[in-house]
């Protein structure tokens, strides 16, 4: 059995180091921008303060950022903590509702996961933004600004059968 903690506030980051010292396996960072600290900043600091604990988004929300931006964010964290990173994503029930918006629809969620997964695998993917589709991929990987050499598992959050189906089809696990 594996154990994890959730850390949503920048002033709680010592908690992640403490959890690591106690033998915890995972630290999850929520992407609820109007309630918690910034997900990428807190994960970056935690990555630098720890050695073994796995660090990941719990959950990154498609409605808050573009898929290439999310892929870059988690690959940047992977550069700081190679091989200790996972990418959790969900439709954003809480995060989106704090802005008066519904969660991401399943078709859009699937597209988000497809693009993130392809980019993290080092592939060129077709990406559509504002009605224009263009092939994209990470550039200048030899500079080392991100790490996609160490695999980043994709964990898909979902309560319903369609979201859980996406986890089975595109993800490495379900939340």
Coordinates of C-alpha atoms in Angstrom, one line a residue:
X1 CA 0.0 0.0 0.0
X2 CA 1.2 3.5 -0.8
X3 CA 0.4 6.7 1.0
X4 CA 0.2 10.3 -0.1
X5 CA -0.5 13.8 1.2
X6 CA -2.1 16.8 -0.4
X7 CA -0.5 20.2 -0.3
X8 CA -2.4 23.3 -1.6
X9 CA -0.7 26.2 0.2
X10 CA 2.7 27.6 -0.3
X11 CA 3.2 28.0 3.5
X12 CA 2.7 24.2 4.0
X13 CA 5.6 23.1 1.9
X14 CA 7.6 21.9 4.9
X15 CA 4.7 19.4 5.3
X16 CA 5.8 17.7 2.1
X17 CA 9.4 17.3 3.3
X18 CA 8.1 16.0 6.6
X19 CA 5.8 13.5 4.8
X20 CA 8.8 12.3 2.8
X21 CA 10.8 11.8 6.0
X22 CA 7.9 9.7 7.4
X23 CA 8.0 7.5 4.3
X24 CA 5.0 8.9 2.4
X25 CA 5.1 8.0 -1.3
X26 CA 3.2 10.8 -3.0
X27 CA 2.4 14.6 -2.7
X28 CA -0.6 15.9 -4.6
X29 CA -1.0 19.5 -5.5
X30 CA -4.5 20.8 -6.4
X31 CA -5.2 23.2 -9.2
X32 CA -7.9 25.3 -7.6
X33 CA -6.5 28.8 -8.2
X34 CA -9.1 30.9 -6.3
X35 CA -8.8 28.7 -3.2
X36 CA -5.2 27.5 -3.1
X37 CA -1.7 28.6 -4.0
X38 CA -0.4 28.3 -7.6
X39 CA 0.1 24.6 -8.4
X40 CA 3.3 25.0 -10.5
X41 CA 5.0 27.3 -7.9
X42 CA 4.2 24.9 -5.0
X43 CA 5.3 21.8 -6.9
X44 CA 8.6 23.5 -8.0
X45 CA 9.5 24.4 -4.4
X46 CA 8.5 20.9 -3.1
X47 CA 10.6 19.3 -5.9
X48 CA 13.6 21.3 -4.7
X49 CA 13.0 20.5 -1.0
X50 CA 12.6 16.7 -1.4
X51 CA 14.6 13.7 -2.7
X52 CA 12.3 10.7 -3.0
X53 CA 8.6 11.6 -2.7
X54 CA 6.7 11.6 -5.9
X55 CA 5.2 15.0 -6.9
X56 CA 2.2 15.6 -9.1
X57 CA -0.9 17.6 -9.9
X58 CA -4.0 16.5 -8.2
X59 CA -5.6 17.6 -10.4
X60 CA -4.6 19.9 -13.3
X61 CA -7.6 21.5 -14.9
X62 CA -8.0 21.8 -18.7
X63 CA -10.3 24.8 -18.4
X64 CA -7.5 26.8 -16.7
X65 CA -4.7 26.4 -19.2
X66 CA -3.9 25.2 -22.7
X67 CA -2.8 21.6 -23.1
X68 CA 0.8 22.6 -24.3
X69 CA 1.1 24.9 -21.3
X70 CA 0.1 22.1 -18.9
X71 CA 2.5 19.7 -20.6
X72 CA 5.3 22.2 -20.3
X73 CA 4.5 22.8 -16.6
X74 CA 4.7 19.2 -15.6
X75 CA 7.7 18.5 -17.8
X76 CA 9.5 21.5 -16.1
X77 CA 8.7 20.0 -12.7
X78 CA 10.1 16.7 -14.0
X79 CA 13.3 18.6 -14.8
X80 CA 13.5 19.5 -11.1
X81 CA 12.6 16.0 -9.8
X82 CA 13.5 13.6 -12.6
X83 CA 11.4 10.4 -12.6
X84 CA 9.4 11.5 -9.4
X85 CA 6.6 13.3 -11.2
X86 CA 3.1 12.4 -12.3
X87 CA 0.4 14.3 -14.0
X88 CA -3.1 14.1 -12.6
X89 CA -5.9 15.8 -14.5
X90 CA -9.6 16.2 -14.1
X91 CA -12.6 18.1 -15.5
X92 CA -12.3 20.7 -12.7
X93 CA -15.6 20.6 -10.9
X94 CA -14.4 22.9 -8.0
X95 CA -11.9 25.0 -9.9
X96 CA -14.3 25.8 -12.7
X97 CA -17.3 26.4 -10.5
X98 CA -15.4 29.0 -8.4
X99 CA -15.5 31.0 -11.6
X100 CA -19.1 30.3 -12.3
X101 CA -18.2 27.9 -15.1
X102 CA -19.1 24.3 -15.6
X103 CA -16.5 21.6 -15.6
X104 CA -14.7 20.7 -18.9
X105 CA -16.9 18.5 -21.2
X106 CA -15.7 15.0 -21.8
X107 CA -14.8 15.5 -25.5
X108 CA -12.6 18.6 -24.6
X109 CA -11.1 16.6 -21.7
X110 CA -10.2 13.8 -24.0
X111 CA -8.5 16.2 -26.4
X112 CA -6.6 17.8 -23.6
X113 CA -5.3 14.5 -22.4
X114 CA -4.4 13.4 -25.9
X115 CA -2.3 16.5 -26.6
X116 CA -0.6 16.4 -23.1
X117 CA 0.2 12.7 -23.5
X118 CA 1.6 13.1 -27.0
X119 CA 3.8 16.0 -26.1
X120 CA 5.1 14.2 -22.9
X121 CA 5.9 11.2 -25.1
X122 CA 8.0 13.5 -27.4
X123 CA 5.6 13.2 -30.3
X124 CA 4.4 15.8 -32.7
X125 CA 0.7 16.3 -32.2
X126 CA -2.0 18.1 -34.1
X127 CA -3.3 20.9 -31.8
X128 CA -6.3 23.1 -32.4
X129 CA -6.6 26.6 -31.0
X130 CA -9.2 29.2 -32.1
X131 CA -10.3 27.0 -34.9
X132 CA -6.8 26.6 -36.4
X133 CA -5.1 23.2 -36.3
X134 CA -1.3 23.0 -36.4
X135 CA 1.2 20.3 -35.7
X136 CA 3.2 21.1 -32.5
X137 CA 6.0 19.5 -30.5
X138 CA 8.5 20.6 -27.8
X139 CA 11.4 22.5 -29.4
X140 CA 15.1 22.7 -28.4
X141 CA 15.0 19.6 -26.1
X142 CA 18.8 19.5 -26.1
X143 CA 18.9 22.6 -23.9
X144 CA 17.3 20.7 -21.0
X145 CA 14.6 23.2 -20.0
X146 CA 12.2 20.3 -19.5
X147 CA 12.5 16.6 -18.9
X148 CA 10.4 14.2 -21.0
X149 CA 13.1 11.4 -21.0
X150 CA 11.9 10.2 -17.6
X151 CA 8.3 9.1 -18.2
X152 CA 5.5 11.1 -16.6
X153 CA 2.5 8.9 -15.8
X154 CA -0.9 10.4 -16.5
X155 CA -3.6 9.9 -13.9
X156 CA -7.2 10.7 -15.0
X157 CA -9.7 11.9 -12.4
X158 CA -13.4 11.1 -12.9
X159 CA -16.4 9.8 -11.1
X160 CA -18.5 8.9 -14.1
X161 CA -18.1 6.1 -16.6
X162 CA -17.0 8.3 -19.5
X163 CA -14.2 10.0 -17.5
X164 CA -13.2 6.6 -16.2
X165 CA -13.2 5.3 -19.7
X166 CA -10.7 8.0 -20.7
X167 CA -8.5 6.9 -17.8
X168 CA -8.5 3.4 -19.3
X169 CA -8.0 4.5 -22.9
X170 CA -5.5 7.3 -22.4
X171 CA -4.2 7.3 -18.8
X172 CA -1.9 5.3 -16.7
X173 CA -4.3 5.2 -13.8
X174 CA -7.6 6.6 -12.5
X175 CA -8.2 8.9 -9.6

